[in-house]
Coordinates of C-alpha atoms and ligand atoms in Angstrom, one line a residue:
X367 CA 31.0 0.8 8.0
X368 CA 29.3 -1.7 6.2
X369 CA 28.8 -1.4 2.3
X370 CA 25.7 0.1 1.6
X371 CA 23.6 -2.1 -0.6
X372 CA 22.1 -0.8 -4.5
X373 CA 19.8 -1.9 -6.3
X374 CA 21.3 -4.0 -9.3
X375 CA 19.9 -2.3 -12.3
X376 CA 17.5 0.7 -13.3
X377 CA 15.1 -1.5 -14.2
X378 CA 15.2 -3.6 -10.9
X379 CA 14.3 -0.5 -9.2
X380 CA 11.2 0.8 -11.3
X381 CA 9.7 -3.1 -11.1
X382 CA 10.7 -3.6 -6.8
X383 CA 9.0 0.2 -6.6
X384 CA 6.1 -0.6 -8.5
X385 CA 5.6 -4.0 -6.7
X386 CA 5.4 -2.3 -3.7
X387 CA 2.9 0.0 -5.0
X388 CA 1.0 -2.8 -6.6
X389 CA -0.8 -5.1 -4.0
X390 CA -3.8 -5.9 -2.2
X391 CA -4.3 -1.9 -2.4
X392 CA -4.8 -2.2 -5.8
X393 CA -6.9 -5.4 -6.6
X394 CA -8.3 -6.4 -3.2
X395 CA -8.9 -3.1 -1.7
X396 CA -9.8 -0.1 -4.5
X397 CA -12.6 -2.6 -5.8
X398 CA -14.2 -2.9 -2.7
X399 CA -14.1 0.5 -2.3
X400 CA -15.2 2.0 -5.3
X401 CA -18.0 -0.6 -4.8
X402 CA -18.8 1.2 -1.5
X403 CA -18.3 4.4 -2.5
X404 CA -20.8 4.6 -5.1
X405 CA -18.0 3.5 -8.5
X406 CA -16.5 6.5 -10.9
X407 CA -17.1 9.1 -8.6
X408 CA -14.9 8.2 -5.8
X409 CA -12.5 7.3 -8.6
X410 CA -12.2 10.4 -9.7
X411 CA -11.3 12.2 -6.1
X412 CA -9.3 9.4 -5.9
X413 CA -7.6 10.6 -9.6
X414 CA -6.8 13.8 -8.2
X415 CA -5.4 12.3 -4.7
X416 CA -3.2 10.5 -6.5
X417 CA -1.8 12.4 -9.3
X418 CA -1.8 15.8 -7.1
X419 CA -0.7 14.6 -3.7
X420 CA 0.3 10.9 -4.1
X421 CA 2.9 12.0 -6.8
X422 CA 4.5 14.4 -5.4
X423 CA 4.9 13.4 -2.3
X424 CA 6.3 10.2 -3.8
X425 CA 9.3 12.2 -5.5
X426 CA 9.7 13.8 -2.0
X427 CA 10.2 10.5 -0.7
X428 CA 12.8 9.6 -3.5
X429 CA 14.7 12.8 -3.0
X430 CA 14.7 12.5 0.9
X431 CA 15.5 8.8 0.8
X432 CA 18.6 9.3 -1.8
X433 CA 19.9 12.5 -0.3
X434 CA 20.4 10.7 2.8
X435 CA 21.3 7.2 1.7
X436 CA 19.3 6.0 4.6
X437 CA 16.0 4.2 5.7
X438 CA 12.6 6.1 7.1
X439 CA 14.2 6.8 10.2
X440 CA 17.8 7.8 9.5
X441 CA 17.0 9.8 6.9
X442 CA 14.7 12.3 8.7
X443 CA 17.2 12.2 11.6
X444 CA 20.4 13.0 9.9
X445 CA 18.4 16.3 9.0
X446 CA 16.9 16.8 11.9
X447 CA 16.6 15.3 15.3
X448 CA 13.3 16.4 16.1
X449 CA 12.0 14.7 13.2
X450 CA 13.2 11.8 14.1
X451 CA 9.7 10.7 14.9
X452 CA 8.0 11.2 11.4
X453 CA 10.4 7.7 10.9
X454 CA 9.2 6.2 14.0
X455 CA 5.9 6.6 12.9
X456 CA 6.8 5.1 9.5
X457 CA 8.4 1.9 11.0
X458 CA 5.6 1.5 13.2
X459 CA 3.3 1.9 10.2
X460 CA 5.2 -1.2 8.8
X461 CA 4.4 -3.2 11.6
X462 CA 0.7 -2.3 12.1
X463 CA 0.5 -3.0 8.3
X464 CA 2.0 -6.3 8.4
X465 CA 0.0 -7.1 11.3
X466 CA -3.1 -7.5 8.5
X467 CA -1.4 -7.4 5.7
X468 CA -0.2 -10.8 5.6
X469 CA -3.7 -12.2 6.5
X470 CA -5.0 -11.1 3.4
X471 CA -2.0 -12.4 1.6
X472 CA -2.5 -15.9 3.3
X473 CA -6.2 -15.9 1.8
X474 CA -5.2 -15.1 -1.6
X475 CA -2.8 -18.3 -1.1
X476 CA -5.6 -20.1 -0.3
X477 CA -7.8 -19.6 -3.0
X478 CA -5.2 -20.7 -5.1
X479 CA -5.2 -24.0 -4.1
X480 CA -9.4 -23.5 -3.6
X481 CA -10.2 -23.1 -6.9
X482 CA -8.2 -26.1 -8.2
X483 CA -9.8 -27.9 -5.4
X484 CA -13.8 -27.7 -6.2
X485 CA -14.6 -24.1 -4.9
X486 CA -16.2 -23.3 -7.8
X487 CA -18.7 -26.7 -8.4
X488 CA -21.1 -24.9 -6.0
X489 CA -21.6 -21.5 -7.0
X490 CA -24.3 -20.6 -4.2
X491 CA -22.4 -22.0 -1.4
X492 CA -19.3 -19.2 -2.0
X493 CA -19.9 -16.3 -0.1
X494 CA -20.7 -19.0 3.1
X495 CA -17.1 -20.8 2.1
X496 CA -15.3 -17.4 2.2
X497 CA -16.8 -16.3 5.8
X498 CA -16.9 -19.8 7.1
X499 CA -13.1 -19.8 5.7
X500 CA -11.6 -16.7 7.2
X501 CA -13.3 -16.8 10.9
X502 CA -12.0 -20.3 10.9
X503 CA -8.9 -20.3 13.9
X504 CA -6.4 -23.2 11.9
X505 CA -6.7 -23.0 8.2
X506 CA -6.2 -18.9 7.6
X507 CA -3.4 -18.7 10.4
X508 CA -1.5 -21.8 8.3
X509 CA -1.9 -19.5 5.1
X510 CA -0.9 -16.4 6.7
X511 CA 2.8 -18.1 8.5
X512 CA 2.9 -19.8 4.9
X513 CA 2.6 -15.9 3.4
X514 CA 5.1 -14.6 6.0
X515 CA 7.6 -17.3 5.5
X516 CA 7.8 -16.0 1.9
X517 CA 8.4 -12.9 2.8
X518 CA 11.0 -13.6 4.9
X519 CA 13.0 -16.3 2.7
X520 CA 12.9 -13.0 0.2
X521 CA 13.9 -10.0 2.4
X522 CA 16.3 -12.3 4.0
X523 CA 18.6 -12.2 1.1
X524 CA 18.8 -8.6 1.1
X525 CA 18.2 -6.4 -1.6
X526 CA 19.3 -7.2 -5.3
X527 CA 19.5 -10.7 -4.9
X528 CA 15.9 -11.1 -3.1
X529 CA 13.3 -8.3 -3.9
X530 CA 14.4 -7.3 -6.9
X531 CA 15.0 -10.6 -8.6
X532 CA 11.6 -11.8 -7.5
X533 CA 10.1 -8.5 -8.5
X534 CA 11.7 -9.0 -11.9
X535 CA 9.7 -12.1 -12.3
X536 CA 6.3 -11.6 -10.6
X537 CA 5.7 -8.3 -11.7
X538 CA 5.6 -9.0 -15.3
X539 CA 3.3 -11.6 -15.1
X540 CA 0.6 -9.9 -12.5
X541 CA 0.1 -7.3 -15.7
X542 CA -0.2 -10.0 -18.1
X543 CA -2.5 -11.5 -15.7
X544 CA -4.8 -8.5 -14.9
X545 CA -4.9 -7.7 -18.4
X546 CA -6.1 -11.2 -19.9
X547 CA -8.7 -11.2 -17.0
X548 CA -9.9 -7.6 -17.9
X549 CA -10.2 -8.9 -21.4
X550 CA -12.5 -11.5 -20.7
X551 CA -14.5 -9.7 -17.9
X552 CA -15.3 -6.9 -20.5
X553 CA -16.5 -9.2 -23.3
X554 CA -19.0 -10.9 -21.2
X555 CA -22.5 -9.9 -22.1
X556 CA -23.8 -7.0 -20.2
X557 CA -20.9 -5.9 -19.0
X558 CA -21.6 -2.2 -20.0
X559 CA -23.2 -1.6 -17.0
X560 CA -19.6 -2.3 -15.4
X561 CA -17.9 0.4 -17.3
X562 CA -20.8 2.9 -16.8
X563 CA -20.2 2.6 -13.0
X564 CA -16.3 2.9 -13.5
X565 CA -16.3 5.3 -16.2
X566 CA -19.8 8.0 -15.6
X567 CA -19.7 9.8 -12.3
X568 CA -22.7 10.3 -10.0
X569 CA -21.9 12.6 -7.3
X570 CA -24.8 12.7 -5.2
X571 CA -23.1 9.5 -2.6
X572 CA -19.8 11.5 -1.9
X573 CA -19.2 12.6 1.0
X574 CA -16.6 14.1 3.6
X575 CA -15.6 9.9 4.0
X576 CA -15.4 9.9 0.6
X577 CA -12.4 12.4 0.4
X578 CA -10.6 10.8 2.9
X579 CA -11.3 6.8 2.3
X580 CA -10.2 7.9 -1.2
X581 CA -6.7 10.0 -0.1
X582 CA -6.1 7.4 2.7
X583 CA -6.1 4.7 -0.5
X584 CA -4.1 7.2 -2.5
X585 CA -1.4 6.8 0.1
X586 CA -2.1 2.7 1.0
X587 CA -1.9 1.8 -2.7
X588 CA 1.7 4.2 -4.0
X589 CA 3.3 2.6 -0.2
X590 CA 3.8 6.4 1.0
X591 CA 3.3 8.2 4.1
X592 CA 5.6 5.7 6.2
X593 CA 8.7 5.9 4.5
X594 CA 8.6 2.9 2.4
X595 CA 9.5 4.9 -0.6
X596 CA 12.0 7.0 1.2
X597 CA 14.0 3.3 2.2
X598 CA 13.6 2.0 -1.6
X599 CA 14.7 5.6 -2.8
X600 CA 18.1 5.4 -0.7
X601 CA 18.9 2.4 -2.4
X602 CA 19.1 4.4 -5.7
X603 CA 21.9 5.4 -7.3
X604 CA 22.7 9.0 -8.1
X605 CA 22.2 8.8 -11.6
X606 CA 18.6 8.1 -11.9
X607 CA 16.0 10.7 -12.5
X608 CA 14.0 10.5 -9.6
X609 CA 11.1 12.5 -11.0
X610 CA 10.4 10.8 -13.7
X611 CA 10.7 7.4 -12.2
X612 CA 7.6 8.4 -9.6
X613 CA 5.9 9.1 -12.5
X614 CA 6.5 5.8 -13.8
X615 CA 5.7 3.9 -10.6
X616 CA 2.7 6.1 -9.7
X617 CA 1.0 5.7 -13.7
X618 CA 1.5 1.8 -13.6
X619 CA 0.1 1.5 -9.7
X620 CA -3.0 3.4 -11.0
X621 CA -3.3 1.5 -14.3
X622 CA -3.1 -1.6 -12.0
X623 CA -6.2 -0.4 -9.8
X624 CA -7.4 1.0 -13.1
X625 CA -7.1 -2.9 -14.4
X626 CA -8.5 -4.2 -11.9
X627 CA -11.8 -2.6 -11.6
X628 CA -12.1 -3.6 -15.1
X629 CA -11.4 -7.1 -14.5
X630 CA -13.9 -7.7 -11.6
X631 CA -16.8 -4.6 -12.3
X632 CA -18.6 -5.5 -15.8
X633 CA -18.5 -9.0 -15.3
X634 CA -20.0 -8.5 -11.7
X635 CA -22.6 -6.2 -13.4
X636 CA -23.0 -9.3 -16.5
X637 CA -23.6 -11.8 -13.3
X638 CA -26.2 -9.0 -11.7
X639 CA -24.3 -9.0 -8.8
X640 CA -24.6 -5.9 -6.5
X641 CA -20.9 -3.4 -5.9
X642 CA -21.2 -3.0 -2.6
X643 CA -19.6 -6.1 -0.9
X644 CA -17.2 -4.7 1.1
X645 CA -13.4 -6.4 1.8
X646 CA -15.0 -10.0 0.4
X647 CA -15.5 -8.4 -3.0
X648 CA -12.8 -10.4 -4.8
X649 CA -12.8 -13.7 -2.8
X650 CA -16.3 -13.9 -2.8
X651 CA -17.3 -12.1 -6.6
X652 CA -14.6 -13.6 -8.2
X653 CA -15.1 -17.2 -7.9
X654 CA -18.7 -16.4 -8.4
X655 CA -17.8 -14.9 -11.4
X656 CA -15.4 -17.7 -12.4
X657 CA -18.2 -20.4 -11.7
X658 CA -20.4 -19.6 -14.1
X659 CA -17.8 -19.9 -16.8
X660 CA -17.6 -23.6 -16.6
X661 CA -14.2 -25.6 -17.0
X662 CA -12.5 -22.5 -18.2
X663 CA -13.5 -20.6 -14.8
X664 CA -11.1 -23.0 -12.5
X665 CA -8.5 -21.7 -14.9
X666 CA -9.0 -17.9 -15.0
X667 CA -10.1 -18.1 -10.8
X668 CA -6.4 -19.6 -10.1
X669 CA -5.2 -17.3 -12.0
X670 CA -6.6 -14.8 -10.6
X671 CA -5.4 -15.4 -7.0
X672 CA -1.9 -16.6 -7.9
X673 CA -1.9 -12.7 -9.8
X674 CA -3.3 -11.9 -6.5
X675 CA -0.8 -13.2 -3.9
X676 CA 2.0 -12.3 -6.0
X677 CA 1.1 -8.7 -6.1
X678 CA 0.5 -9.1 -2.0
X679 CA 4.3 -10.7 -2.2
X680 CA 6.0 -8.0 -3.5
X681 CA 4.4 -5.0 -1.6
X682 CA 4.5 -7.3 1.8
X683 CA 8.3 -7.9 1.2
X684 CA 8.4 -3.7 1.2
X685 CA 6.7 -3.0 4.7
X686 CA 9.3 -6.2 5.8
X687 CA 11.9 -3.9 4.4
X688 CA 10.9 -0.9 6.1
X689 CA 11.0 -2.2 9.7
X690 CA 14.6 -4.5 8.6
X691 CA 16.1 -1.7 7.3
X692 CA 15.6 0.4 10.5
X693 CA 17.2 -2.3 12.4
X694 CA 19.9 -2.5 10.5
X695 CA 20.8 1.1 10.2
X696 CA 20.2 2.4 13.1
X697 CA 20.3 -0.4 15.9
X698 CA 22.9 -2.3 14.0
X699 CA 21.3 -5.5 13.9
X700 CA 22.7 -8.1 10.8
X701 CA 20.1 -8.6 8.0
X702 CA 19.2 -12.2 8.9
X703 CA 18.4 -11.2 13.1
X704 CA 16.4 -8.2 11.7
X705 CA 14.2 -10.1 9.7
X706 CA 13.7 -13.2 11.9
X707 CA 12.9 -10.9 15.3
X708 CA 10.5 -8.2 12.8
X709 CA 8.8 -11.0 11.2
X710 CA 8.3 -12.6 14.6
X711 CA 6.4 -9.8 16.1
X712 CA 4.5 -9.5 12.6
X713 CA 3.4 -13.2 13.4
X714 CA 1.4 -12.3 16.4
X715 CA 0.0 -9.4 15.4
X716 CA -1.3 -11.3 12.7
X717 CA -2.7 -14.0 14.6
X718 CA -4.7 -11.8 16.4
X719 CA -5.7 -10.3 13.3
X720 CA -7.2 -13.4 12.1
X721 CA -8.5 -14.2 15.2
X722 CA -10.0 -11.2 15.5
X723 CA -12.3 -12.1 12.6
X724 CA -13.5 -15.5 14.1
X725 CA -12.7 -16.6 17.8
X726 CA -12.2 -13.4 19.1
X727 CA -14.5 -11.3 18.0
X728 CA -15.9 -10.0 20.9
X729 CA -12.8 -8.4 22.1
X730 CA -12.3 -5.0 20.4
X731 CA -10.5 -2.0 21.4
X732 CA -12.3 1.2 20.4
X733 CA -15.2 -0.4 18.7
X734 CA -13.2 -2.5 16.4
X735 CA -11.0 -6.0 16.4
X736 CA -7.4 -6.0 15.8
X737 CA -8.0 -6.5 12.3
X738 CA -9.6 -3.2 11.2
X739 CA -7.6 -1.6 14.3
X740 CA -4.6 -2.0 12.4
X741 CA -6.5 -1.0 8.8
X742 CA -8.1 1.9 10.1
X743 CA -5.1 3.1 12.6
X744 CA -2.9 3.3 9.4
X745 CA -4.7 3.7 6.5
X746 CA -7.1 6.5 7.9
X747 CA -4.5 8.1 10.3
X748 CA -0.9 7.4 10.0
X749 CA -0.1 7.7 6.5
X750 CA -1.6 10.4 6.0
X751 CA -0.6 12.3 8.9
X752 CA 2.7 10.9 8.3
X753 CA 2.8 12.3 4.3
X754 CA 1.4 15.3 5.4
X755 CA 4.5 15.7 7.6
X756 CA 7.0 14.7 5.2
X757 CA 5.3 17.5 3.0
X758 CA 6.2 19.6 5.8
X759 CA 9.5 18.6 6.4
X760 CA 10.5 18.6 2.9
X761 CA 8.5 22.2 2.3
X762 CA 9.7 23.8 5.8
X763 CA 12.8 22.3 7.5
X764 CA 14.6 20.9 4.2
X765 CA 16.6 23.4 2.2
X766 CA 15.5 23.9 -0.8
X767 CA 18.7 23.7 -2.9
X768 CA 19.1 20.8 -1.7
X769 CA 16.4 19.6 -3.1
X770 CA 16.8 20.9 -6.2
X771 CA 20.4 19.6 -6.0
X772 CA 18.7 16.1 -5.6
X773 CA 16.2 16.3 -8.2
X774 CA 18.6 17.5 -10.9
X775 CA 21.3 15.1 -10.2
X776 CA 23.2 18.6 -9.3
X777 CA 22.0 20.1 -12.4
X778 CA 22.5 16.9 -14.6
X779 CA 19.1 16.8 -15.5
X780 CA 16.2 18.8 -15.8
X781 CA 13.3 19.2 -13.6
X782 CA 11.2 22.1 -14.8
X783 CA 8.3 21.7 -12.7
X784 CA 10.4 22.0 -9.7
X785 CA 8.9 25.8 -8.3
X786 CA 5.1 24.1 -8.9
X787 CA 6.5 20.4 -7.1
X788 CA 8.0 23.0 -4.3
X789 CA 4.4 25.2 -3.7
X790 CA 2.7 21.8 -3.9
X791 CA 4.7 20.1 -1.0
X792 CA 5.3 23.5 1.2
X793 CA 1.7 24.9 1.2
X794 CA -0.9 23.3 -0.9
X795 CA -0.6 19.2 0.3
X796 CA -0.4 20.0 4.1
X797 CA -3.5 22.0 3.8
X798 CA -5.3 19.8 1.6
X799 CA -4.8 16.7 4.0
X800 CA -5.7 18.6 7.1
X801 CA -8.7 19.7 5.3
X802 CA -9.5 16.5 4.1
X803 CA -8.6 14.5 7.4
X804 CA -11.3 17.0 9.0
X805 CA -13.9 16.3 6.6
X806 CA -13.2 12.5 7.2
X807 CA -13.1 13.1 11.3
X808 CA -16.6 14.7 11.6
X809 CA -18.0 12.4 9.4
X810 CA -16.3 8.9 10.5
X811 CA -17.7 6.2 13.1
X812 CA -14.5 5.6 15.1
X813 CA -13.3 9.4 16.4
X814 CA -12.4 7.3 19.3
X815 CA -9.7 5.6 16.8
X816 CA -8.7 9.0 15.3
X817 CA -8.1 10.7 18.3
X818 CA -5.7 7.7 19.7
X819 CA -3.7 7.5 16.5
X820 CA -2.9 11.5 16.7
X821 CA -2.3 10.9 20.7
X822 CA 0.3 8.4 19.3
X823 CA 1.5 10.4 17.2
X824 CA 2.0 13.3 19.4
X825 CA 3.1 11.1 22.3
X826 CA 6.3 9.9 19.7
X827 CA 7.1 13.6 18.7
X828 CA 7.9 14.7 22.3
X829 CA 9.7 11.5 22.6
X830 CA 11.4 11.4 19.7
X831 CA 14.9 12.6 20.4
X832 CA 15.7 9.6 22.9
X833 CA 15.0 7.0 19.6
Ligands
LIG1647 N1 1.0 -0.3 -1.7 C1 0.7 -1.6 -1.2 C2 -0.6 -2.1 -1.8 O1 -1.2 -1.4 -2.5 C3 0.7 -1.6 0.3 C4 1.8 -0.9 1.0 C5 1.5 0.2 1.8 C6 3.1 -1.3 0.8 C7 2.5 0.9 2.4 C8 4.1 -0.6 1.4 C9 3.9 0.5 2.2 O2 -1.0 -3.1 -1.5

């Protein structure tokens, strides 16, 4: 058998972990939807998703991924063949991910080069640029192969020598970034009004979509729920505390999201712009933002994108690693072949994606367009369904000294919240999702979607054992 890769260095872990944390989940998508979901409130459920449920199935992950030393997939069948399908869904996850994941990413390429090129000289005409920009059937679907092609020179050369020297690198600087841009978003005048509707809850617009846009982010922005943190966990060596480095990875993703609402909401409120512009909020609010600066604005607005595409890099390179790393260990394909045939199908799910916000718009499946098919089908349904499983397979079907065994490095270190971790995963997490998935199911517009997403999921589990 081949030798199983490692990461290179403790370090090299933490940063590839928390890049694929950090992304578009962070700074494109929890500021659009705190912006629709009425600001600090939905932060706050969104607090307690995290920090409750999002942690602690994160260290599940870790411990499943290390015990096993395999991918999504592997791991949950070396345990257990009828589980096999809990990975399935994962690497499927990964592909429906990718197949909108990297549009996004090829915008945020794009507005690099956009604000350098005169985006900003015409402040009113930037919302029309954006929409005019991404239903356009040429320029976006350049961007997003440009994206791709990234992703694949990176994953390509496997794993210390690609995503974790990169991560190295572009993490660093997307903190710096965020930071220096928060800094000058909260000293504009009026930007108080920013921080009131980040930081002073008002209740009365939550509802049972609330919960679950807010848990479905939870799981989106930490990568969990489709075995992405399970893969990077089994390329962990033994001696690493696996507790306290989901801690680490979940505290700097939220301080990220955290970051960026800072960075975009008070200077939107300082411009008197309204929160609730849905998934255009930062290409469209930004620049806006930027424009009024002056001179200095093309400066911060490049910025800005280059901090967001390189967060988009190194989560994008993680989904690519999910999917890869199934091929390799279980259908024994070579790194290079698994990457080139994965990023392939990625390609065309992407392009009709894209399309699907321009030239093709009338064709939807459900009520929506591939794009928001793939968004909704995962975000809403799979990950969560498929963290709520691994909460049950880790609570139910694993042993629990072997977990413990895993967690304390076989009693090299100490884990003293292990009995509360354990009640969490076995009986409090399934629950809460099912409840909350409820709540979100009578509530939501596309039932239709719901109901196919747990028809594929059930239509896997029976036929599981032949994968
Ligand atoms: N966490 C990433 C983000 O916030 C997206 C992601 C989801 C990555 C699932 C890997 C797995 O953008």
């Amino acid at each position: 058998m081949q030798q199983r890769e490692n990461w290179g260095s403790r370090l090299g872990f933490l940063l590839a972990a928390a890049g694929s944390a950090v992304g578009l989940g962070n700074i494109w998508r929890f500021p659009y939807l705190t912006g629709e979901n009425g600001g600090s409130a939905f932060i706050v459920i969104y607090l307690v998703c995290v920090f409750v449920i999002g942690l602690s199935i994160m260290i599940a992950e870790f411990t499943v991924g290390r015990r096993s030393s395999l991918a999504a997939v592997g791991a949950y069948k070396s345990y257990s063949r009828n589980w096999t399908f809990v990975g399935v869904i994962g690497v499927l996850s990964g592909f429906l991910i990718m197949g909108f994941y990297p549009v996004v990413g090829g915008w945020a390429l794009a507005y690099i080069i956009k604000s350098v090129s005169g985006l900003l000289t015409t402040p009113d005409a930037i919302g029309d640029t954006f929409v005019t920009f991404i239903s356009g059937s040429v320029q976006p679907l350049i961007w997003m192969l440009v994206f791709l092609a990234l992703n694949v020179a990176i994953v390509a050369k496997g794993i210390a020598g690609g995503i974790e020297k990169a991560s190295k690198i572009l993490m660093p600087t997307l903190l710096v970034l965020l930071i220096f841009i928060g800094i000058r978003s909260v000293s504009l005048p009026g930007a108080d009004a920013g921080l009131k509707f980040l930081f002073s809850p008002d209740w009365s617009q939550v509802t049972g979509q609330t919960f679950l846009a807010a848990l479905g982010q939870a799981f989106f922005s930490l990568s969990l729920g489709m075995g992405c943190m399970i893969t990077y966990g089994s390329y962990l060596n033994k001696e690493e505390n696996l507790a306290k480095n989901a801690t680490i990875v979940t505290s700097l993703d939220t301080l990220c999201a955290i970051l960026a609402g800072i960075a975009i909401f008070p200077a939107l409120f300082a411009f008197g712009m309204t929160p609730d512009q849905g998934p255009g909020l930062v290409f469209v609010i930004v620049p806006s933002i930027f424009a009024a600066m002056g001179s200095a604005g093309v400066f911060f607005s490049t910025l800005f994108f280059i901090a967001l595409a390189v967060a988009a890099l190194t989560s994008s390179v993680s989904l690519l690693e999910v999917v890869v790393a199934y091929l390799i260990d279980e259908r024994g394909m070579p790194r290079k072949r698994a990457v080139y045939s994965a990023s392939g199908v990625m390609a065309v799910l992407c392009i009709m994606a894209s399309l699907s916000l321009g030239v093709t718009s009338h064709i939807t499946f459900l009520g929506v367009g591939a794009f928001d098919f793939f968004d909704i089908l995962t975000d809403k349904i799979f990950l969560a369904v498929g963290g709520m499983l691994l909460a049950i397979f880790a609570g139910w079907v694993y042993k629990k000294e072997d977990l413990k065994d895993e967690l304390t490095n076989g009693g090299k270190v100490q884990f003293g919240l292990f009995e509360i971790w354990y009640a969490l995963i076995k009986y409090i997490i399934p629950i809460a999702i099912a409840v909350i998935a409820f709540m979100g199911i009578r509530s939501i517009a596309q039932t239709g979607l719901m109901i196919f997403g747990l028809l594929v999921i059930a239509v896997l589990a029976v036929f599981s054992k032949k994968l």
